[in-house]
Amino acid sequence: MTVPTKSFPSEELIKKPSLFGAVPPNMRNYDNLCASFCWETARNQIDGLSGGALNIAHEAVDRHVLSGRGQHCALRCLAKSGACRDISYTDLKRATDRFAHVLADLGAKPGDTVFSLLGRVPELYITALGALKAGAVFCPLFSAFGPEPVQSRMTIGKAKILITTTNYYQRKVAPWRTKLQSLQHVLIIDAHGAPPEGTLDLDVLLASAPAVFEIVHTQPEDPALLHFTSGTTGKPKGALHVHEAVVAHHMTARYALDLHPDDIYWCTADPGWVTGTSYGIVAPLTNGVTMIVDEAEFDPGRWYEILERERVTVWYTAPTAIRMLMKAGPELAQQRDLSRLRFMASVGEPLNPEAILWSKHAFGEPFHDNWWQTETGGIMIANYAVMDIKPGSMGKPLPGITAAIVERANGEGVKIVNTPMMVGELALRAGWPSMFRGYLGEETRYKACFADGWYLSGDLAMCDADGYFWFVGRADDVIKSAGHLIGPFEVESTLLKHSAVAEAAVIGIPDERAGEVVKAFVALKPEYEASEELRRDILGHARKHLGPAVAPRTVAFADDLPKTRSGKIMRRLLKAHELGLPEGDTSTLEKMTS
Ligand code: ATP
Ligand code: MG
């Protein structure tokens, strides 16, 4: 593959202070911690249960009550209506115990699958943790899914029990329910004494359930969580995770998000996506923080208000949201007192350098990019509170994680690429605790993810001489043009540097001479209007910075770019439309706003 000669300009480095502020970071020195870290010792940071058992819900909830922190607020739930409900660790223990009783009384056996189809309301969190207590496998579905995605996921997961609302049940489940033999019970959280036919009123069941439940002593390798991938590159896959994953959730949140027990932490991801469960339920609670849960959808004004009013200290969000905040302007942030904000992180898509520099300007703090996947269960590569940031880089592997750039050999096995800044597939040494243990119903596909003891991520990346990793693109999205390998991320980041561009996506389109040429789709900032002159200006800007071989051949204006519901740009759809090909699976496509 081509070796980019790019070297990082040192003037762009974001230096971290060598002295610690009022809250010293959990990681004081990256290299020292990596050298001393091992997963066996990390396991001592959590409790475990007698007889070698381990249950995520014990670590997230009961442990804090037993250690005397029960009165600490675990969840601060902000309803769309403006109402606010605080739930302490003790409250959460009682509620999840009761819920686990309900499941057990309904005949849920360890290993059965419990699904939720709920917005970000307290019941979602109680369902997740109560199901784990009962030894069930929990699978959260994103509430905006229509009937088909709900049915296909519940079928793959052999759902036994579903927790939902009257409205979602009637619209999204009732029409096909009889087709799913495994589904025995549907529990309704807002039945008000009149559950739809064939369902049960959860409040009635809870009222008669005892307040204390003896947590199921699951083993570390017992399945705990089922998560479907975002469907960015194709049909979503169901990745299965085990209770042992909690060791990685806990430790990665300590180091990559720098969570301290007194933090007010806000993860904006919905639990329907893995980020919203690993770092929006499990990891914050095992670290004993107060977690903000906002039921409402993205809205810049509301978000800044929450950050200020709730005195959020650690904030974990996604590049799409950051780009939308950039679109809304830095003044909105600067009008607020956000002085409590200590650490900000981002995941899900490449974080353009422009966004990091902007956050430094708008908040006085940079966003810290980190990389992981549904399959990895937890953060694998990150920028840390103590480590200088090279904007555009995903950072370095977590302590306990070995990452490498590899090439798949033609036959079996892989070859490690040791040359700095050479493009190859990002691979992780298999065996960390939150590694997925299977794709449900797709054993062959699961096996194909591993070679020579490495997990192969399907993403292309590079590693520089200092050990920083750089995202290039998903293997499916990379463009091969006249002998060059072009990563969409680099081109999109350059387009974003143009003052008129709010969002960009590039794809390769077939070309007789070059094989493929780059086509860009750009969404403009609200104050700009599409014109031929602007198109030429954007093309000129791209050529100047990227050179004619890499710059887009054409630029098209788009009101909006197709994205998954978790905010990832779906380049495959742009390509399908461009080439007149079938769209493929669109179950996770966000409805276009214009
Ligand atoms: P599918 O596997 O169904 O196509 P998906 O890969 O988008 O969907 P997720 O597991 O939610 O589903 O997303 C993981 C992917 O998101 C990574 O493989 C990577 O391509 C992208 N990603 C996540 N974080 C980053 C990051 N910091 N920089 C670049 N890409 C990222
Ligand atoms: Mg994927």
Coordinates of C-alpha atoms and ligand atoms in Angstrom, one line a residue:
M1 CA 0.0 0.0 0.0
T2 CA 1.1 3.6 -0.5
V3 CA 3.1 5.1 2.4
P4 CA 1.9 8.6 3.1
T5 CA 4.8 10.8 3.8
K6 CA 2.8 13.0 6.1
S7 CA 4.5 14.0 9.4
F8 CA 2.7 15.8 12.2
P9 CA 3.5 19.5 12.4
S10 CA 4.6 20.1 16.0
E11 CA 3.0 23.5 16.2
E12 CA -0.4 21.8 16.1
L13 CA 0.3 19.6 19.1
I14 CA -2.0 20.3 22.1
K15 CA 0.3 20.1 25.0
K16 CA -1.0 18.9 28.4
P17 CA 0.2 20.7 31.6
S18 CA 2.8 18.8 33.5
L19 CA 1.2 19.9 36.9
F20 CA -2.2 18.4 37.8
G21 CA -5.1 20.6 38.7
A22 CA -7.6 20.2 41.6
V23 CA -8.5 16.7 40.4
P24 CA -5.4 14.8 39.5
P25 CA -6.0 12.3 36.6
N26 CA -6.3 8.6 37.4
M27 CA -3.5 8.0 34.9
R28 CA -0.4 10.0 35.8
N29 CA 1.9 8.7 33.2
Y30 CA 0.9 6.7 30.2
D31 CA 4.1 4.6 29.6
N32 CA 4.5 3.7 33.3
L33 CA 0.9 2.6 33.6
C34 CA 1.1 0.5 30.5
A35 CA 4.2 -1.2 31.8
S36 CA 2.7 -2.1 35.1
F37 CA -0.9 -2.9 34.0
C38 CA -2.3 -6.4 33.8
W39 CA -6.0 -7.5 33.6
E40 CA -5.6 -10.0 36.5
T41 CA -4.7 -7.1 38.9
A42 CA -7.3 -4.9 37.4
R43 CA -9.9 -7.5 38.4
N44 CA -9.1 -6.6 42.1
Q45 CA -10.6 -3.1 41.5
I46 CA -14.1 -4.8 41.4
D47 CA -15.7 -7.0 44.0
G48 CA -16.8 -10.2 42.3
L49 CA -19.2 -12.6 44.1
S50 CA -18.6 -15.7 46.1
G51 CA -17.3 -18.8 44.3
G52 CA -15.6 -16.9 41.5
A53 CA -18.9 -15.5 40.3
L54 CA -19.2 -12.1 38.7
N55 CA -22.3 -10.0 37.9
I56 CA -22.2 -6.6 36.2
A57 CA -25.2 -5.3 38.2
H58 CA -23.5 -6.1 41.5
E59 CA -20.5 -4.1 40.5
A60 CA -22.6 -1.2 39.2
V61 CA -25.1 -0.9 42.0
D62 CA -25.0 -3.2 45.0
R63 CA -21.3 -2.8 45.7
H64 CA -21.7 0.9 46.4
V65 CA -24.6 0.3 48.8
L66 CA -22.5 -2.3 50.7
S67 CA -19.6 0.1 50.9
G68 CA -21.7 2.9 52.4
R69 CA -22.2 5.1 49.4
G70 CA -25.9 4.2 48.9
Q71 CA -27.1 7.7 49.4
H72 CA -25.0 9.1 46.6
C73 CA -27.0 10.1 43.6
A74 CA -26.6 7.5 40.8
L75 CA -28.9 8.8 38.1
R76 CA -30.3 12.3 37.6
C77 CA -33.0 11.8 35.1
L78 CA -34.1 14.8 33.1
A79 CA -37.5 14.3 31.4
K80 CA -38.6 15.9 28.2
S81 CA -41.3 17.7 30.3
G82 CA -38.6 19.4 32.4
A83 CA -39.2 17.2 35.4
C84 CA -36.1 15.9 37.2
R85 CA -35.8 12.7 39.3
D86 CA -32.8 11.8 41.4
I87 CA -32.2 8.1 42.0
S88 CA -29.6 7.2 44.6
Y89 CA -27.6 3.9 44.6
T90 CA -29.8 2.6 47.3
D91 CA -33.0 3.5 45.3
L92 CA -31.4 1.8 42.3
K93 CA -30.6 -1.3 44.3
R94 CA -34.2 -1.6 45.5
A95 CA -35.8 -0.9 42.1
T96 CA -33.5 -3.4 40.3
D97 CA -34.0 -6.0 43.0
R98 CA -37.7 -5.7 42.6
F99 CA -37.5 -5.9 38.9
A100 CA -35.3 -8.9 39.0
H101 CA -37.9 -10.6 41.2
V102 CA -40.6 -9.8 38.6
L103 CA -38.5 -11.5 35.9
A104 CA -37.7 -14.5 38.0
D105 CA -41.4 -14.9 39.0
L106 CA -42.3 -14.8 35.3
G107 CA -40.0 -17.7 34.7
A108 CA -37.0 -16.0 33.3
K109 CA -34.0 -18.3 33.5
P110 CA -30.4 -17.3 33.4
G111 CA -29.4 -16.9 29.8
D112 CA -32.9 -15.9 28.6
T113 CA -33.0 -12.7 26.6
V114 CA -34.7 -9.6 28.0
F115 CA -35.3 -6.8 25.5
S116 CA -36.2 -3.2 26.2
L117 CA -37.8 -0.8 23.7
L118 CA -37.8 2.4 25.7
G119 CA -36.7 6.0 25.6
R120 CA -34.1 7.3 28.1
V121 CA -36.4 7.0 31.0
P122 CA -35.6 5.6 34.5
E123 CA -37.3 2.3 33.7
L124 CA -34.7 1.6 30.9
Y125 CA -31.9 1.7 33.4
I126 CA -33.8 -0.3 36.0
T127 CA -34.6 -2.9 33.3
A128 CA -31.0 -3.2 32.2
L129 CA -29.6 -3.7 35.7
G130 CA -32.5 -5.8 37.0
A131 CA -32.2 -8.1 34.0
L132 CA -28.5 -8.6 34.7
K133 CA -29.3 -9.3 38.3
A134 CA -31.7 -12.0 37.3
G135 CA -28.9 -13.6 35.1
A136 CA -30.7 -12.7 31.9
V137 CA -29.0 -11.4 28.7
F138 CA -30.1 -7.8 28.2
C139 CA -30.6 -6.2 24.8
P140 CA -31.6 -2.6 24.5
L141 CA -33.3 -1.5 21.3
F142 CA -33.3 2.1 20.1
S143 CA -36.8 3.5 20.7
A144 CA -37.0 5.2 17.3
F145 CA -36.7 1.9 15.4
G146 CA -39.8 1.0 13.3
P147 CA -41.5 -2.4 13.6
E148 CA -39.2 -4.2 11.1
P149 CA -35.8 -3.5 12.8
V150 CA -37.5 -4.3 16.2
Q151 CA -38.8 -7.6 14.9
S152 CA -35.6 -8.7 13.2
R153 CA -33.4 -8.0 16.2
M154 CA -35.8 -9.6 18.7
T155 CA -36.0 -12.7 16.4
I156 CA -32.2 -13.0 16.1
G157 CA -31.9 -12.5 19.9
K158 CA -34.8 -15.0 20.6
A159 CA -36.4 -12.5 22.9
K160 CA -38.3 -14.0 25.8
I161 CA -39.4 -10.9 27.6
L162 CA -39.9 -7.3 26.4
I163 CA -40.3 -4.2 28.4
T164 CA -41.8 -1.3 26.5
T165 CA -44.6 1.4 26.5
T166 CA -48.2 1.0 25.4
N167 CA -47.6 3.1 22.3
Y168 CA -44.4 1.3 21.2
Y169 CA -46.1 -2.0 21.8
Q170 CA -49.1 -1.2 19.7
R171 CA -47.2 0.3 16.8
K172 CA -44.0 -1.7 16.7
V173 CA -44.6 -5.1 18.2
A174 CA -48.3 -6.1 18.2
P175 CA -48.6 -6.3 14.4
W176 CA -46.1 -9.2 14.2
R177 CA -46.0 -10.6 17.7
T178 CA -47.5 -13.9 16.9
K179 CA -44.6 -14.7 14.6
L180 CA -42.1 -14.7 17.5
Q181 CA -42.7 -17.9 19.4
S182 CA -40.0 -17.3 21.9
L183 CA -41.6 -14.1 23.2
Q184 CA -43.5 -15.1 26.3
H185 CA -44.2 -11.8 28.2
V186 CA -44.5 -8.1 27.3
L187 CA -44.3 -5.8 30.3
I188 CA -45.8 -2.3 29.9
I189 CA -44.3 0.6 32.0
D190 CA -47.2 3.1 31.4
A191 CA -50.2 0.8 31.5
H192 CA -52.0 2.8 34.2
G193 CA -54.0 -0.3 35.1
A194 CA -55.1 -1.1 31.5
P195 CA -52.3 -2.9 29.7
P196 CA -53.0 -3.7 26.0
E197 CA -54.3 -7.2 25.4
G198 CA -51.7 -9.9 25.8
T199 CA -49.4 -7.7 27.9
L200 CA -48.8 -7.2 31.6
D201 CA -48.8 -4.0 33.7
L202 CA -45.3 -3.7 35.1
D203 CA -46.4 -1.5 38.0
V204 CA -48.8 -4.1 39.3
L205 CA -46.1 -6.8 39.2
L206 CA -43.6 -4.5 40.9
A207 CA -46.1 -3.7 43.7
S208 CA -46.2 -7.3 44.8
A209 CA -42.5 -8.1 44.3
P210 CA -40.2 -8.3 47.4
A211 CA -37.7 -5.5 47.8
V212 CA -34.6 -7.7 48.1
F213 CA -33.4 -10.1 45.5
E214 CA -30.5 -12.5 45.8
I215 CA -28.5 -11.7 42.7
V216 CA -27.8 -14.6 40.4
H217 CA -24.2 -15.7 40.7
T218 CA -23.3 -15.6 37.1
Q219 CA -19.9 -16.8 36.0
P220 CA -17.5 -14.4 34.3
E221 CA -18.0 -16.1 30.9
D222 CA -21.8 -16.1 31.1
P223 CA -23.5 -13.9 28.5
A224 CA -24.7 -10.6 29.7
L225 CA -25.3 -8.1 27.0
L226 CA -26.4 -8.3 23.4
H227 CA -25.7 -5.3 21.2
F228 CA -26.4 -4.8 17.5
T229 CA -23.8 -2.8 15.5
S230 CA -24.7 0.5 13.9
G231 CA -25.3 -0.9 10.4
T232 CA -23.0 1.6 8.8
T233 CA -21.4 -0.9 6.4
G234 CA -24.3 -3.4 6.1
K235 CA -26.8 -5.4 8.0
P236 CA -26.4 -4.9 11.7
K237 CA -24.7 -7.8 13.5
G238 CA -25.6 -9.0 17.1
A239 CA -22.5 -9.0 19.2
L240 CA -22.6 -10.9 22.5
H241 CA -20.7 -9.8 25.6
V242 CA -20.1 -11.5 28.9
H243 CA -20.1 -10.4 32.6
E244 CA -16.3 -10.4 32.6
A245 CA -16.6 -7.3 30.3
V246 CA -17.3 -5.2 33.4
V247 CA -13.6 -5.3 34.3
A248 CA -12.8 -3.5 31.0
H249 CA -15.8 -1.1 31.3
H250 CA -14.6 -0.1 34.7
M251 CA -10.9 0.3 34.0
T252 CA -11.3 2.0 30.6
A253 CA -13.7 4.6 32.0
R254 CA -11.1 5.3 34.8
Y255 CA -8.4 5.9 32.3
A256 CA -9.9 7.0 29.0
L257 CA -12.7 9.1 30.6
D258 CA -10.9 9.9 33.8
L259 CA -14.0 9.2 35.9
H260 CA -13.7 9.9 39.6
P261 CA -16.5 9.0 42.1
D262 CA -17.5 12.7 42.6
D263 CA -17.9 13.4 38.9
I264 CA -21.2 14.5 37.4
Y265 CA -20.9 12.6 34.1
W266 CA -23.0 12.9 31.0
C267 CA -22.8 10.4 28.1
T268 CA -25.1 11.6 25.4
A269 CA -25.4 8.2 23.6
D270 CA -28.6 6.2 23.8
P271 CA -28.3 2.8 25.4
G272 CA -29.6 1.4 22.1
W273 CA -26.0 1.7 20.9
V274 CA -23.1 0.1 22.7
T275 CA -21.7 3.4 23.9
G276 CA -24.9 4.2 25.7
T277 CA -24.7 0.9 27.6
S278 CA -21.0 0.4 28.2
Y279 CA -20.4 4.1 29.1
G280 CA -24.0 5.3 29.7
I281 CA -24.9 2.6 32.2
V282 CA -22.2 0.2 33.3
A283 CA -18.9 2.0 33.5
P284 CA -20.2 5.2 35.1
L285 CA -22.0 3.3 37.8
T286 CA -19.2 0.9 38.5
N287 CA -17.1 4.0 39.1
G288 CA -19.7 5.4 41.5
V289 CA -20.4 8.7 39.7
T290 CA -23.6 10.7 39.3
M291 CA -24.8 10.2 35.8
I292 CA -27.0 12.6 33.9
V293 CA -29.7 10.9 31.8
D294 CA -31.5 13.2 29.4
E295 CA -34.6 11.9 27.7
A296 CA -34.8 14.6 25.1
E297 CA -33.1 14.7 21.6
F298 CA -30.2 16.8 20.6
D299 CA -30.7 20.5 20.9
P300 CA -27.8 22.9 21.2
G301 CA -29.5 25.3 23.7
R302 CA -30.8 22.5 25.9
W303 CA -27.4 20.8 25.9
Y304 CA -25.5 23.8 27.0
E305 CA -28.1 24.5 29.6
I306 CA -27.7 21.0 31.0
L307 CA -23.9 21.3 31.0
E308 CA -24.1 24.5 33.0
R309 CA -27.0 23.8 35.3
E310 CA -26.0 20.3 36.2
R311 CA -22.3 21.2 36.6
V312 CA -21.2 18.4 34.4
T313 CA -17.6 17.6 34.9
V314 CA -17.0 14.8 32.4
W315 CA -18.8 14.7 29.0
Y316 CA -18.8 11.9 26.5
T317 CA -20.4 12.6 23.1
A318 CA -20.0 12.0 19.4
P319 CA -18.4 13.9 16.4
T320 CA -21.8 14.5 14.7
A321 CA -23.1 16.3 17.8
I322 CA -19.9 18.3 18.0
R323 CA -20.1 19.3 14.3
M324 CA -23.7 20.4 15.0
L325 CA -22.6 22.4 18.0
M326 CA -19.9 24.0 15.7
K327 CA -22.7 24.8 13.2
A328 CA -24.6 26.6 16.0
G329 CA -21.5 28.7 16.8
P330 CA -19.1 29.0 19.8
E331 CA -21.0 31.9 21.3
L332 CA -23.6 29.6 22.7
A333 CA -20.9 27.8 24.7
Q334 CA -19.1 31.0 25.7
Q335 CA -22.3 32.5 27.2
R336 CA -22.5 29.7 29.7
D337 CA -20.5 29.0 32.8
L338 CA -18.9 25.7 31.9
S339 CA -16.0 26.0 34.2
R340 CA -16.9 22.7 35.9
L341 CA -16.2 20.8 32.7
R342 CA -12.9 19.0 33.3
F343 CA -12.8 16.3 30.6
M344 CA -14.5 15.9 27.2
A345 CA -14.3 12.9 25.0
S346 CA -15.8 11.8 21.7
V347 CA -16.4 8.5 19.9
G348 CA -18.2 6.8 17.0
E349 CA -16.6 8.5 14.0
P350 CA -13.3 10.1 13.2
L351 CA -13.0 13.4 15.1
N352 CA -11.8 16.0 12.6
P353 CA -8.8 18.1 13.8
E354 CA -11.0 21.2 13.1
A355 CA -13.5 20.0 15.8
I356 CA -10.7 19.6 18.4
L357 CA -9.3 23.0 17.7
W358 CA -12.8 24.5 17.8
S359 CA -13.6 22.9 21.2
K360 CA -10.4 24.4 22.6
H361 CA -11.6 27.8 21.4
A362 CA -15.2 27.3 22.5
F363 CA -14.8 25.5 25.9
G364 CA -11.1 26.1 26.7
E365 CA -10.7 22.3 26.7
P366 CA -10.1 20.0 23.8
F367 CA -12.2 17.0 23.0
H368 CA -10.4 13.7 23.4
D369 CA -11.1 11.3 20.6
N370 CA -11.2 7.6 21.3
W371 CA -11.8 4.6 19.1
W372 CA -13.7 1.3 19.7
Q373 CA -16.5 -0.8 18.3
T374 CA -19.5 -2.8 19.3
E375 CA -17.3 -5.8 19.0
T376 CA -14.6 -4.5 21.4
G377 CA -17.2 -3.7 24.1
G378 CA -15.1 -0.9 25.5
I379 CA -12.6 1.8 24.6
M380 CA -9.5 0.4 23.0
I381 CA -7.5 3.5 21.7
A382 CA -7.8 6.9 23.4
N383 CA -6.4 10.3 24.1
Y384 CA -5.8 10.7 27.8
A385 CA -6.0 13.6 30.2
V386 CA -2.2 13.5 30.7
M387 CA -1.1 12.9 27.1
D388 CA -0.4 15.5 24.5
I389 CA -3.0 15.5 21.7
K390 CA -2.1 15.3 18.0
P391 CA -5.4 16.6 16.6
G392 CA -6.7 14.0 14.1
S393 CA -5.2 11.1 15.9
M394 CA -7.2 8.5 17.9
G395 CA -4.5 8.4 20.5
K396 CA -2.8 5.3 21.9
P397 CA -4.0 1.9 23.1
L398 CA -5.4 1.5 26.6
P399 CA -3.2 -0.1 29.2
G400 CA -3.7 -3.8 28.8
I401 CA -4.5 -3.5 25.1
T402 CA -2.1 -4.3 22.3
A403 CA -2.9 -2.7 19.0
A404 CA -1.1 -3.1 15.7
I405 CA -1.3 -2.3 12.0
V406 CA -1.4 -5.5 10.1
E407 CA -1.8 -6.9 6.6
R408 CA -3.9 -10.0 6.0
A409 CA -1.6 -12.5 4.3
N410 CA -3.1 -14.1 1.2
G411 CA -3.5 -17.5 2.8
E412 CA -4.0 -17.7 6.5
G413 CA -2.6 -15.3 9.1
V414 CA -1.4 -11.7 9.3
K415 CA 1.8 -9.8 8.8
I416 CA 2.5 -6.9 11.2
V417 CA 3.3 -3.6 9.5
N418 CA 6.1 -2.0 11.5
T419 CA 6.8 1.0 9.2
P420 CA 5.4 4.2 10.7
M421 CA 2.5 5.8 8.9
M422 CA 2.0 2.8 6.6
V423 CA -1.7 2.0 6.0
G424 CA -3.0 -1.4 7.1
E425 CA -5.8 -3.0 9.1
L426 CA -6.2 -2.0 12.7
A427 CA -5.8 -5.2 14.8
L428 CA -6.0 -5.9 18.6
R429 CA -4.4 -8.8 20.4
A430 CA -7.4 -11.0 21.3
G431 CA -8.2 -11.7 25.0
W432 CA -9.3 -8.5 26.7
P433 CA -12.3 -8.9 29.0
S434 CA -14.9 -7.0 27.0
M435 CA -14.1 -8.7 23.7
F436 CA -17.3 -10.0 22.0
R437 CA -17.7 -13.7 22.3
G438 CA -19.8 -14.2 19.2
Y439 CA -22.0 -12.7 16.5
L440 CA -25.4 -14.2 17.3
G441 CA -26.2 -16.8 14.6
E442 CA -23.1 -16.0 12.6
E443 CA -20.3 -18.3 13.8
T444 CA -18.4 -18.2 10.5
R445 CA -18.3 -14.5 10.4
Y446 CA -17.1 -14.4 14.0
K447 CA -14.3 -16.8 13.3
A448 CA -13.2 -14.7 10.2
C449 CA -12.6 -11.8 12.6
F450 CA -9.6 -13.5 14.1
A451 CA -6.2 -14.6 12.7
D452 CA -2.9 -15.5 14.5
G453 CA -4.3 -14.4 17.8
W454 CA -5.4 -11.0 16.5
Y455 CA -8.8 -9.5 16.3
L456 CA -9.1 -7.8 12.9
S457 CA -11.3 -4.7 13.1
G458 CA -12.1 -4.0 9.5
D459 CA -10.9 -0.4 9.9
L460 CA -7.8 0.9 8.2
A461 CA -5.3 3.0 10.2
M462 CA -1.7 4.0 10.6
C463 CA 0.6 4.2 13.6
D464 CA 3.2 7.0 13.8
A465 CA 6.8 6.8 15.2
D466 CA 5.5 8.0 18.6
G467 CA 2.9 5.2 18.8
Y468 CA -0.2 7.4 18.0
F469 CA -2.8 5.7 15.9
W470 CA -4.5 7.5 12.9
F471 CA -7.8 6.5 11.4
V472 CA -7.8 6.2 7.6
G473 CA -11.3 4.8 6.9
R474 CA -13.3 1.7 7.0
A475 CA -11.9 -0.9 4.7
D476 CA -15.2 -0.8 2.7
D477 CA -15.0 3.0 2.3
V478 CA -11.4 3.4 1.2
I479 CA -10.9 4.8 -2.3
K480 CA -8.3 3.5 -4.7
S481 CA -7.5 6.1 -7.3
A482 CA -4.6 5.9 -9.8
G483 CA -2.5 3.8 -7.5
H484 CA -3.2 5.9 -4.4
L485 CA -5.1 4.7 -1.5
I486 CA -7.3 7.5 -0.3
G487 CA -8.8 7.5 3.2
P488 CA -12.1 9.4 3.3
F489 CA -11.3 10.9 6.7
E490 CA -8.3 12.9 5.5
V491 CA -10.3 14.4 2.6
E492 CA -13.4 15.1 4.7
S493 CA -11.2 16.8 7.4
T494 CA -9.7 19.0 4.7
L495 CA -13.1 19.9 3.4
L496 CA -14.3 20.8 6.9
K497 CA -11.5 23.4 7.1
H498 CA -13.3 25.4 4.4
S499 CA -15.3 28.1 6.1
A500 CA -18.5 27.2 4.3
V501 CA -18.5 23.5 5.0
A502 CA -20.4 22.1 8.0
E503 CA -20.3 18.4 7.1
A504 CA -18.6 16.3 4.4
A505 CA -18.6 12.8 3.1
V506 CA -16.5 11.4 0.3
I507 CA -16.9 8.2 -1.8
G508 CA -15.1 6.6 -4.7
I509 CA -16.9 6.5 -8.1
P510 CA -15.7 4.3 -10.9
D511 CA -13.4 6.0 -13.5
E512 CA -12.0 4.4 -16.6
R513 CA -8.6 5.8 -16.3
A514 CA -8.0 6.1 -12.5
G515 CA -10.1 3.1 -11.4
E516 CA -11.9 5.4 -9.0
V517 CA -12.1 9.1 -8.4
V518 CA -13.2 10.9 -5.3
K519 CA -16.6 12.5 -5.2
A520 CA -17.5 14.8 -2.2
F521 CA -20.9 15.6 -0.7
V522 CA -20.9 18.7 1.4
A523 CA -23.6 20.2 3.7
L524 CA -23.1 24.0 4.1
K525 CA -23.2 26.1 7.2
P526 CA -26.6 27.9 7.5
E527 CA -25.2 31.3 6.5
Y528 CA -23.9 30.0 3.1
E529 CA -25.8 29.3 -0.1
A530 CA -24.8 26.8 -2.7
S531 CA -23.5 28.3 -5.9
E532 CA -21.2 27.4 -8.8
E533 CA -18.6 29.8 -7.5
L534 CA -18.7 28.3 -4.0
R535 CA -18.3 24.8 -5.5
R536 CA -15.2 25.9 -7.4
D537 CA -13.8 27.5 -4.3
I538 CA -14.3 24.3 -2.3
L539 CA -12.6 22.3 -5.0
G540 CA -9.7 24.8 -5.2
H541 CA -9.3 24.6 -1.4
A542 CA -9.2 20.8 -1.5
R543 CA -6.7 20.7 -4.4
K544 CA -4.5 23.2 -2.7
H545 CA -4.3 21.2 0.5
L546 CA -4.5 17.6 -0.8
G547 CA -3.0 17.8 -4.2
P548 CA -4.9 16.9 -7.4
A549 CA -4.4 13.1 -7.0
V550 CA -6.3 13.0 -3.7
A551 CA -8.7 16.0 -3.9
P552 CA -12.3 15.3 -5.0
R553 CA -12.9 15.4 -8.7
T554 CA -16.4 16.7 -8.1
V555 CA -18.3 18.3 -5.2
A556 CA -22.1 18.0 -4.8
F557 CA -24.1 20.1 -2.3
A558 CA -26.4 18.2 0.0
D559 CA -28.9 19.6 2.5
D560 CA -28.1 16.7 4.8
L561 CA -25.9 13.6 4.7
P562 CA -27.4 10.1 5.3
K563 CA -26.5 9.0 8.8
T564 CA -27.2 6.0 11.1
R565 CA -29.3 6.8 14.1
S566 CA -26.1 6.7 16.1
G567 CA -24.8 9.6 14.0
K568 CA -22.4 7.9 11.6
I569 CA -22.3 9.0 8.0
M570 CA -23.5 6.2 5.7
R571 CA -21.1 6.5 2.7
R572 CA -22.4 3.2 1.3
L573 CA -25.9 4.9 0.8
L574 CA -24.3 7.9 -1.0
K575 CA -22.5 5.4 -3.2
A576 CA -25.6 3.2 -3.9
H577 CA -27.6 6.3 -4.9
E578 CA -24.7 7.6 -7.1
L579 CA -24.3 4.3 -8.9
G580 CA -28.0 3.4 -9.0
L581 CA -27.4 0.3 -6.8
P582 CA -29.7 -1.3 -4.2
E583 CA -29.6 0.5 -0.9
G584 CA -29.1 -2.6 1.2
D585 CA -30.1 -2.6 4.9
T586 CA -31.5 0.8 6.0
S587 CA -32.9 -0.2 9.3
T588 CA -30.6 2.2 11.2
L589 CA -30.9 5.1 8.8
E590 CA -31.8 8.4 10.5
K591 CA -34.7 10.1 8.9
M592 CA -33.4 13.0 6.9
T593 CA -34.4 16.4 8.3
S594 CA -34.8 18.1 5.0
Ligands
ATP1 P1 -21.5 -2.0 11.2 O1 -20.4 -2.8 11.8 O2 -22.8 -2.6 11.3 O3 -21.1 -1.5 9.8 P2 -20.5 0.2 12.8 O4 -19.1 -0.4 12.5 O5 -20.7 1.6 12.5 O6 -21.6 -0.6 12.1 P3 -20.2 0.4 15.6 O7 -19.6 -0.8 16.2 O8 -21.2 1.2 16.4 O9 -20.9 0.0 14.3 O10 -19.0 1.4 15.2 C1 -17.7 1.1 15.2 C2 -17.0 1.8 14.1 O11 -17.1 3.2 14.2 C3 -15.5 1.6 14.1 O12 -15.2 0.3 13.4 C4 -15.0 2.8 13.3 O13 -15.2 2.6 11.9 C5 -16.0 3.9 13.7 N1 -15.3 4.6 14.8 C6 -15.6 4.6 16.1 N2 -14.8 5.4 16.8 C7 -14.0 6.0 15.9 C8 -13.0 7.0 16.0 N3 -12.7 7.6 17.1 N4 -12.4 7.4 14.8 C9 -12.8 6.8 13.7 N5 -13.7 5.9 13.5 C10 -14.4 5.5 14.6
MG2 MG -18.5 -2.3 12.4

